[in-house]
Amino acid sequence: MEEDLELSENSELAVTESTTLYKVAFNAMESYIEIYLALSKSSDGFSNIQNLNLDSRESRLVVIHGLSLDLDPDTSTSEEIKHEVERMLAVTLDTESAITAGVYERMRVFANSLVDSLFEDTDQLRALSADYISSKPELLPFFQQLAGIRSKSELKREVGTASDKNISKVVAQKIIERINHNLRNRLFSKERLLQAIEPTLEGIVRDLVGKVLLENIVADALSDLQVPFMRESEYESLKGVVYDFRADFVIPNAQNPVAFIEVRKSSTRHASLYAKDKMFSAINWKGKNQMLMGILVVDGPWTRETLRVMANIFDYVTPLTRVSQVAEVVKAYLNGNKTKLKWLINFSIEEAN
């Protein structure tokens, strides 16, 4: 099943008054990021296990899933979890798993409530109508499953544009026609619908990991040291030799940039492609601004060779778990310690004549 369902996708912009799967996931992501950061700070990056405060179920969930412990957050005690953590000190905590476990949990609870209301409101789908579809855009992922529409592109092609914020009456009528045809040929249970939208939930979480999780951790590290910065959504562009574009973070601002930070999650499969993109951006910006520091914060299984090559262009290439140390470097550079700058890039484009 394709995963590009028509859901709101603009991070903070996606969170409005209506309650959608995306909004629930976004709020849960922010909540668990706060819990993760509090645990990380209190335990010196999870290195001082005894300082972990695991009184709340949420904090136990973060540690258990971050380390893939075979424990239950509902029944395990703090002492049991700490004992397991100490027994497995060589296993590093996976940030994404630690945070997204709770996000998935909340999304599934909310998805269950949506399906319950759908079946109750429509007399077990027997009274489903175009008016109901139009009035309940937050149920779009379930309407798509009932209609046999697998993706955003198919939705647009077959019935028109719709989102979890708005379904026009014209589109709703086309959707109900497809649903009615499917309902004559097969039965849809609550369990089947919930199972069918699992790829949708995974797509939402993947989107939020890129847009919210990684960058919020970096922002928190900079804020802790009172390093001024602007995020991508807060400025127009950072000037470069070839093109003007936005970095994930510019420090202190785009008018007088001293440093930029790019944040990227990768996999061994896509590492080379992502590396080329990030390296060109760094050359573009550092070539225009001679004393500009370039920092790349990475997460995921990058290849060793790819990281080594990127370190020949970026001043610092660091894992997400060490972002606090990089924040200290940036603060020192802002305060005038020029030894922190590692690479100067001389790059210009001029007319032949």
Short mmCIF file of C-alpha atoms in Angstrom, two decimals:
data_model
loop_
_atom_site.label_atom_id
_atom_site.label_comp_id
_atom_site.label_asym_id
_atom_site.label_seq_id
_atom_site.Cartn_x
_atom_site.Cartn_y
_atom_site.Cartn_z
CA MET A 1 0.00 0.00 0.00
CA GLU A 2 1.26 3.47 -0.82
CA GLU A 3 1.70 5.88 2.08
CA ASP A 4 1.23 9.32 0.50
CA LEU A 5 -2.29 9.84 1.87
CA GLU A 6 -3.58 13.39 1.74
CA LEU A 7 -2.81 14.54 5.28
CA SER A 8 -1.76 17.95 6.55
CA GLU A 9 2.03 18.14 6.45
CA ASN A 10 3.41 21.50 7.47
CA SER A 11 4.60 20.83 10.99
CA GLU A 12 3.34 23.67 13.16
CA LEU A 13 1.19 24.92 10.31
CA ALA A 14 -0.64 21.61 10.27
CA VAL A 15 -1.85 21.97 13.82
CA THR A 16 -5.15 23.82 13.82
CA GLU A 17 -8.32 23.59 15.88
CA SER A 18 -9.61 20.41 14.24
CA THR A 19 -8.45 17.14 15.76
CA THR A 20 -6.70 14.94 13.22
CA LEU A 21 -4.29 12.04 13.32
CA TYR A 22 -1.53 14.45 12.34
CA LYS A 23 -2.33 16.83 15.19
CA VAL A 24 -2.42 14.02 17.74
CA ALA A 25 0.93 12.75 16.46
CA PHE A 26 2.44 16.25 16.47
CA ASN A 27 1.37 16.95 20.06
CA ALA A 28 2.57 13.53 21.20
CA MET A 29 5.92 14.05 19.47
CA GLU A 30 6.49 17.36 21.25
CA SER A 31 5.46 15.83 24.57
CA TYR A 32 7.83 12.87 24.29
CA ILE A 33 10.68 15.07 23.07
CA GLU A 34 10.39 17.04 26.33
CA ILE A 35 10.44 13.82 28.35
CA TYR A 36 13.46 12.51 26.41
CA LEU A 37 15.40 15.76 26.84
CA ALA A 38 14.67 15.88 30.57
CA LEU A 39 15.93 12.31 30.98
CA SER A 40 19.00 12.99 28.86
CA LYS A 41 19.97 16.11 30.82
CA SER A 42 19.45 14.53 34.23
CA SER A 43 21.58 11.50 33.30
CA ASP A 44 24.34 13.27 31.33
CA GLY A 45 23.22 11.86 28.00
CA PHE A 46 22.01 8.58 29.53
CA SER A 47 25.51 7.81 30.81
CA ASN A 48 24.65 8.22 34.51
CA ILE A 49 21.90 5.63 34.85
CA GLN A 50 21.20 6.14 38.53
CA ASN A 51 20.11 9.73 37.89
CA LEU A 52 17.29 8.65 35.59
CA ASN A 53 13.88 9.60 36.97
CA LEU A 54 11.61 6.78 35.85
CA ASP A 55 8.63 7.48 38.09
CA SER A 56 6.26 8.20 35.21
CA ARG A 57 5.06 5.61 32.72
CA GLU A 58 6.08 7.92 29.85
CA SER A 59 9.69 8.09 31.01
CA ARG A 60 9.81 4.31 31.42
CA LEU A 61 8.41 3.93 27.91
CA VAL A 62 11.14 6.17 26.48
CA VAL A 63 14.00 4.20 28.05
CA ILE A 64 12.52 0.76 27.41
CA HIS A 65 11.91 1.39 23.70
CA GLY A 66 15.06 3.44 23.22
CA LEU A 67 17.14 0.46 24.37
CA SER A 68 14.76 -2.26 23.08
CA LEU A 69 14.45 -3.73 26.56
CA ASP A 70 12.18 -6.73 27.01
CA LEU A 71 10.19 -4.98 29.76
CA ASP A 72 6.67 -3.64 30.21
CA PRO A 73 6.39 0.07 31.08
CA ASP A 74 3.18 -0.62 32.98
CA THR A 75 4.58 -3.26 35.32
CA SER A 76 8.35 -2.71 35.43
CA THR A 77 9.87 -0.79 38.33
CA SER A 78 12.53 1.89 38.05
CA GLU A 79 15.05 -0.45 39.67
CA GLU A 80 14.34 -3.24 37.17
CA ILE A 81 14.81 -0.89 34.23
CA LYS A 82 18.04 0.61 35.61
CA HIS A 83 19.40 -2.87 36.24
CA GLU A 84 18.78 -3.81 32.61
CA VAL A 85 20.27 -0.55 31.36
CA GLU A 86 23.45 -1.11 33.39
CA ARG A 87 23.63 -4.68 32.09
CA MET A 88 23.55 -3.37 28.50
CA LEU A 89 25.79 -0.30 28.69
CA ALA A 90 27.30 -1.09 25.30
CA VAL A 91 23.89 -0.68 23.65
CA THR A 92 23.31 2.95 22.72
CA LEU A 93 19.88 4.46 23.17
CA ASP A 94 18.06 4.99 19.87
CA THR A 95 16.51 8.47 20.00
CA GLU A 96 13.87 7.89 17.35
CA SER A 97 12.64 4.63 18.89
CA ALA A 98 12.63 6.18 22.36
CA ILE A 99 10.36 9.03 21.30
CA THR A 100 8.16 7.52 18.60
CA ALA A 101 6.98 4.54 20.68
CA GLY A 102 4.72 6.82 22.70
CA VAL A 103 3.66 8.70 19.57
CA TYR A 104 2.47 5.50 17.92
CA GLU A 105 0.68 4.51 21.10
CA ARG A 106 -1.32 7.74 21.27
CA MET A 107 -2.09 7.68 17.54
CA ARG A 108 -3.49 4.16 17.75
CA VAL A 109 -5.67 5.04 20.71
CA PHE A 110 -7.01 8.04 18.79
CA ALA A 111 -7.47 5.99 15.60
CA ASN A 112 -9.53 3.51 17.62
CA SER A 113 -11.77 6.31 18.86
CA LEU A 114 -12.24 7.59 15.29
CA VAL A 115 -13.25 4.16 14.02
CA ASP A 116 -15.64 3.69 16.94
CA SER A 117 -17.35 7.00 16.18
CA LEU A 118 -17.48 6.20 12.45
CA PHE A 119 -19.27 2.88 13.04
CA GLU A 120 -21.56 4.34 15.71
CA ASP A 121 -22.54 7.43 13.68
CA THR A 122 -23.29 5.43 10.54
CA ASP A 123 -25.04 2.38 12.03
CA GLN A 124 -22.08 0.08 11.28
CA LEU A 125 -21.50 1.83 7.91
CA ARG A 126 -25.08 1.19 6.76
CA ALA A 127 -26.02 4.89 6.94
CA LEU A 128 -22.82 6.36 5.54
CA SER A 129 -23.57 9.36 3.29
CA ALA A 130 -21.84 12.04 1.26
CA ASP A 131 -22.93 14.67 3.80
CA TYR A 132 -21.34 12.72 6.61
CA ILE A 133 -18.08 12.34 4.65
CA SER A 134 -18.00 16.06 3.91
CA SER A 135 -18.59 16.91 7.58
CA LYS A 136 -15.87 14.57 8.89
CA PRO A 137 -12.65 15.31 6.96
CA GLU A 138 -10.55 14.03 9.88
CA LEU A 139 -11.79 10.55 8.93
CA LEU A 140 -10.34 10.80 5.42
CA PRO A 141 -7.78 7.96 5.91
CA PHE A 142 -10.65 5.60 6.74
CA PHE A 143 -12.85 6.86 3.89
CA GLN A 144 -9.97 6.21 1.51
CA GLN A 145 -9.64 2.65 2.74
CA LEU A 146 -13.38 2.05 2.37
CA ALA A 147 -13.27 3.53 -1.13
CA GLY A 148 -10.23 1.49 -2.13
CA ILE A 149 -8.15 4.63 -2.73
CA ARG A 150 -4.57 3.87 -1.81
CA SER A 151 -2.71 7.14 -2.25
CA LYS A 152 -2.86 10.91 -2.61
CA SER A 153 -2.17 10.72 -6.33
CA GLU A 154 -4.97 8.19 -6.83
CA LEU A 155 -7.33 10.30 -4.71
CA LYS A 156 -6.73 13.37 -6.89
CA ARG A 157 -6.96 11.39 -10.09
CA GLU A 158 -10.13 9.46 -9.22
CA VAL A 159 -12.24 11.85 -7.11
CA GLY A 160 -10.45 15.21 -6.74
CA THR A 161 -8.52 17.05 -4.04
CA ALA A 162 -9.35 16.42 -0.39
CA SER A 163 -7.52 16.63 2.92
CA ASP A 164 -8.09 15.90 6.59
CA LYS A 165 -9.15 19.55 6.88
CA ASN A 166 -11.65 19.72 4.04
CA ILE A 167 -13.65 17.40 1.79
CA SER A 168 -15.92 19.21 -0.64
CA LYS A 169 -19.45 17.91 -1.26
CA VAL A 170 -18.54 17.09 -4.86
CA VAL A 171 -15.57 14.97 -3.79
CA ALA A 172 -17.59 13.42 -0.95
CA GLN A 173 -20.23 12.28 -3.46
CA LYS A 174 -17.61 10.57 -5.60
CA ILE A 175 -16.10 8.91 -2.54
CA ILE A 176 -19.46 7.58 -1.30
CA GLU A 177 -20.18 6.09 -4.71
CA ARG A 178 -16.95 4.10 -4.55
CA ILE A 179 -17.58 3.10 -0.93
CA ASN A 180 -21.11 1.88 -1.68
CA HIS A 181 -19.80 -0.24 -4.52
CA ASN A 182 -17.16 -1.80 -2.25
CA LEU A 183 -19.59 -2.39 0.61
CA ARG A 184 -21.80 -4.48 -1.69
CA ASN A 185 -18.91 -6.82 -2.37
CA ARG A 186 -17.12 -7.16 0.98
CA LEU A 187 -17.33 -6.51 4.68
CA PHE A 188 -15.21 -3.98 6.55
CA SER A 189 -14.59 -4.53 10.26
CA LYS A 190 -13.08 -2.05 12.68
CA GLU A 191 -10.02 -4.25 13.00
CA ARG A 192 -9.53 -4.38 9.24
CA LEU A 193 -9.70 -0.60 8.91
CA LEU A 194 -7.27 -0.03 11.75
CA GLN A 195 -4.81 -2.48 10.26
CA ALA A 196 -5.15 -0.88 6.83
CA ILE A 197 -4.13 2.60 8.01
CA GLU A 198 -0.94 1.45 9.76
CA PRO A 199 1.17 2.60 6.76
CA THR A 200 -0.54 6.01 7.09
CA LEU A 201 0.50 6.24 10.74
CA GLU A 202 4.04 5.27 9.80
CA GLY A 203 4.10 7.98 7.12
CA ILE A 204 2.96 10.64 9.60
CA VAL A 205 5.60 9.64 12.15
CA ARG A 206 8.32 9.58 9.48
CA ASP A 207 7.32 13.07 8.41
CA LEU A 208 7.40 14.36 12.00
CA VAL A 209 10.75 12.72 12.74
CA GLY A 210 12.27 14.80 9.95
CA LYS A 211 10.42 18.02 10.69
CA VAL A 212 10.08 18.05 14.46
CA LEU A 213 12.07 15.48 16.41
CA LEU A 214 15.64 16.01 15.24
CA GLU A 215 15.45 19.78 14.90
CA ASN A 216 13.77 20.28 18.28
CA ILE A 217 16.61 18.45 19.98
CA VAL A 218 19.14 20.71 18.27
CA ALA A 219 17.11 23.82 19.14
CA ASP A 220 16.98 22.75 22.78
CA ALA A 221 20.76 22.32 22.95
CA LEU A 222 21.34 25.80 21.49
CA SER A 223 18.75 27.38 23.78
CA ASP A 224 20.33 25.78 26.85
CA LEU A 225 23.53 27.73 26.14
CA GLN A 226 21.62 30.86 25.09
CA VAL A 227 23.00 30.67 21.55
CA PRO A 228 20.84 32.91 19.31
CA PHE A 229 19.52 31.23 16.19
CA MET A 230 16.83 31.32 13.53
CA ARG A 231 15.07 28.21 12.25
CA GLU A 232 14.30 27.57 8.58
CA SER A 233 10.74 28.85 8.87
CA GLU A 234 11.87 32.13 10.46
CA TYR A 235 13.98 33.66 7.68
CA GLU A 236 13.92 34.03 3.91
CA SER A 237 17.28 32.63 2.78
CA LEU A 238 20.99 32.25 3.44
CA LYS A 239 23.05 33.71 0.60
CA GLY A 240 25.28 31.35 -1.38
CA VAL A 241 27.56 31.41 -4.41
CA VAL A 242 25.20 29.48 -6.69
CA TYR A 243 21.84 29.98 -5.02
CA ASP A 244 20.21 31.43 -1.92
CA PHE A 245 18.55 28.80 0.19
CA ARG A 246 17.66 28.11 3.83
CA ALA A 247 19.59 25.98 6.28
CA ASP A 248 17.79 24.25 9.13
CA PHE A 249 19.44 26.71 11.53
CA VAL A 250 21.36 29.93 10.96
CA ILE A 251 23.31 31.57 13.81
CA PRO A 252 22.67 34.24 14.92
CA ASN A 253 20.64 35.38 11.87
CA ALA A 254 20.59 35.32 8.06
CA GLN A 255 21.74 38.95 7.75
CA ASN A 256 24.97 38.39 9.67
CA PRO A 257 25.52 34.62 9.61
CA VAL A 258 28.31 33.17 11.71
CA ALA A 259 27.32 29.51 11.51
CA PHE A 260 24.70 27.22 10.01
CA ILE A 261 23.47 23.81 11.11
CA GLU A 262 21.96 21.14 8.89
CA VAL A 263 20.17 18.18 10.46
CA ARG A 264 19.75 14.96 8.53
CA LYS A 265 18.59 11.42 9.22
CA SER A 266 19.78 8.84 6.74
CA SER A 267 20.21 5.18 6.04
CA THR A 268 23.06 3.24 4.48
CA ARG A 269 20.91 2.93 1.36
CA HIS A 270 20.57 6.70 0.79
CA ALA A 271 23.69 7.99 2.56
CA SER A 272 25.65 8.84 -0.58
CA LEU A 273 22.77 10.75 -2.18
CA TYR A 274 22.05 12.77 0.96
CA ALA A 275 25.76 13.45 1.48
CA LYS A 276 26.18 14.98 -2.00
CA ASP A 277 23.20 17.26 -1.43
CA LYS A 278 24.44 18.43 1.96
CA MET A 279 28.03 18.90 0.80
CA PHE A 280 26.99 21.07 -2.13
CA SER A 281 24.88 23.23 0.18
CA ALA A 282 27.86 23.64 2.53
CA ILE A 283 30.19 24.60 -0.33
CA ASN A 284 27.57 27.02 -1.66
CA TRP A 285 27.16 28.83 1.68
CA LYS A 286 30.75 28.68 2.96
CA GLY A 287 32.07 29.80 -0.42
CA LYS A 288 29.97 32.96 -0.17
CA ASN A 289 30.65 33.65 3.52
CA GLN A 290 34.35 33.08 4.18
CA MET A 291 34.18 32.79 7.97
CA LEU A 292 30.95 30.81 8.09
CA MET A 293 31.05 27.70 10.25
CA GLY A 294 29.21 24.67 8.85
CA ILE A 295 27.81 21.97 11.12
CA LEU A 296 26.05 18.75 10.15
CA VAL A 297 24.10 16.86 12.81
CA VAL A 298 23.34 13.31 11.71
CA ASP A 299 21.13 10.47 12.86
CA GLY A 300 20.60 7.02 11.48
CA PRO A 301 23.06 4.51 9.98
CA TRP A 302 25.25 6.69 7.77
CA THR A 303 28.23 4.89 6.25
CA ARG A 304 31.62 5.58 7.81
CA GLU A 305 33.13 6.67 4.49
CA THR A 306 30.28 9.11 3.79
CA LEU A 307 30.72 10.76 7.18
CA ARG A 308 34.47 10.99 6.65
CA VAL A 309 34.05 12.71 3.28
CA MET A 310 31.50 15.19 4.64
CA ALA A 311 33.95 16.06 7.44
CA ASN A 312 36.27 17.42 4.72
CA ILE A 313 33.74 20.18 4.02
CA PHE A 314 31.69 20.69 7.16
CA ASP A 315 33.63 22.03 10.12
CA TYR A 316 31.83 19.58 12.37
CA VAL A 317 29.94 16.36 11.66
CA THR A 318 28.37 15.06 14.83
CA PRO A 319 25.74 12.51 15.90
CA LEU A 320 22.50 13.75 17.41
CA THR A 321 23.51 12.37 20.81
CA ARG A 322 26.51 14.77 20.91
CA VAL A 323 24.69 17.92 19.86
CA SER A 324 25.31 19.59 23.23
CA GLN A 325 29.06 19.57 22.61
CA VAL A 326 28.53 21.19 19.21
CA ALA A 327 26.40 23.89 20.84
CA GLU A 328 29.37 24.65 23.10
CA VAL A 329 31.63 24.97 20.04
CA VAL A 330 29.19 27.36 18.37
CA LYS A 331 28.98 29.51 21.50
CA ALA A 332 32.77 29.70 21.73
CA TYR A 333 33.00 30.71 18.07
CA LEU A 334 30.37 33.38 18.57
CA ASN A 335 32.42 34.69 21.48
CA GLY A 336 35.46 35.14 19.24
CA ASN A 337 37.35 31.84 19.41
CA LYS A 338 38.35 31.59 15.74
CA THR A 339 40.25 28.34 16.29
CA LYS A 340 36.89 26.59 16.24
CA LEU A 341 36.60 27.20 12.47
CA LYS A 342 38.21 24.28 10.62
CA TRP A 343 37.68 24.91 6.88
CA LEU A 344 37.82 27.91 4.57
CA ILE A 345 36.25 27.43 1.14
CA ASN A 346 37.25 29.78 -1.68
CA PHE A 347 34.62 29.44 -4.36
CA SER A 348 33.34 31.97 -6.87
CA ILE A 349 31.66 32.01 -10.28
CA GLU A 350 32.62 34.79 -12.72
CA GLU A 351 31.85 35.64 -16.33
CA ALA A 352 34.50 34.49 -18.81
CA ASN A 353 34.85 37.98 -20.27
#
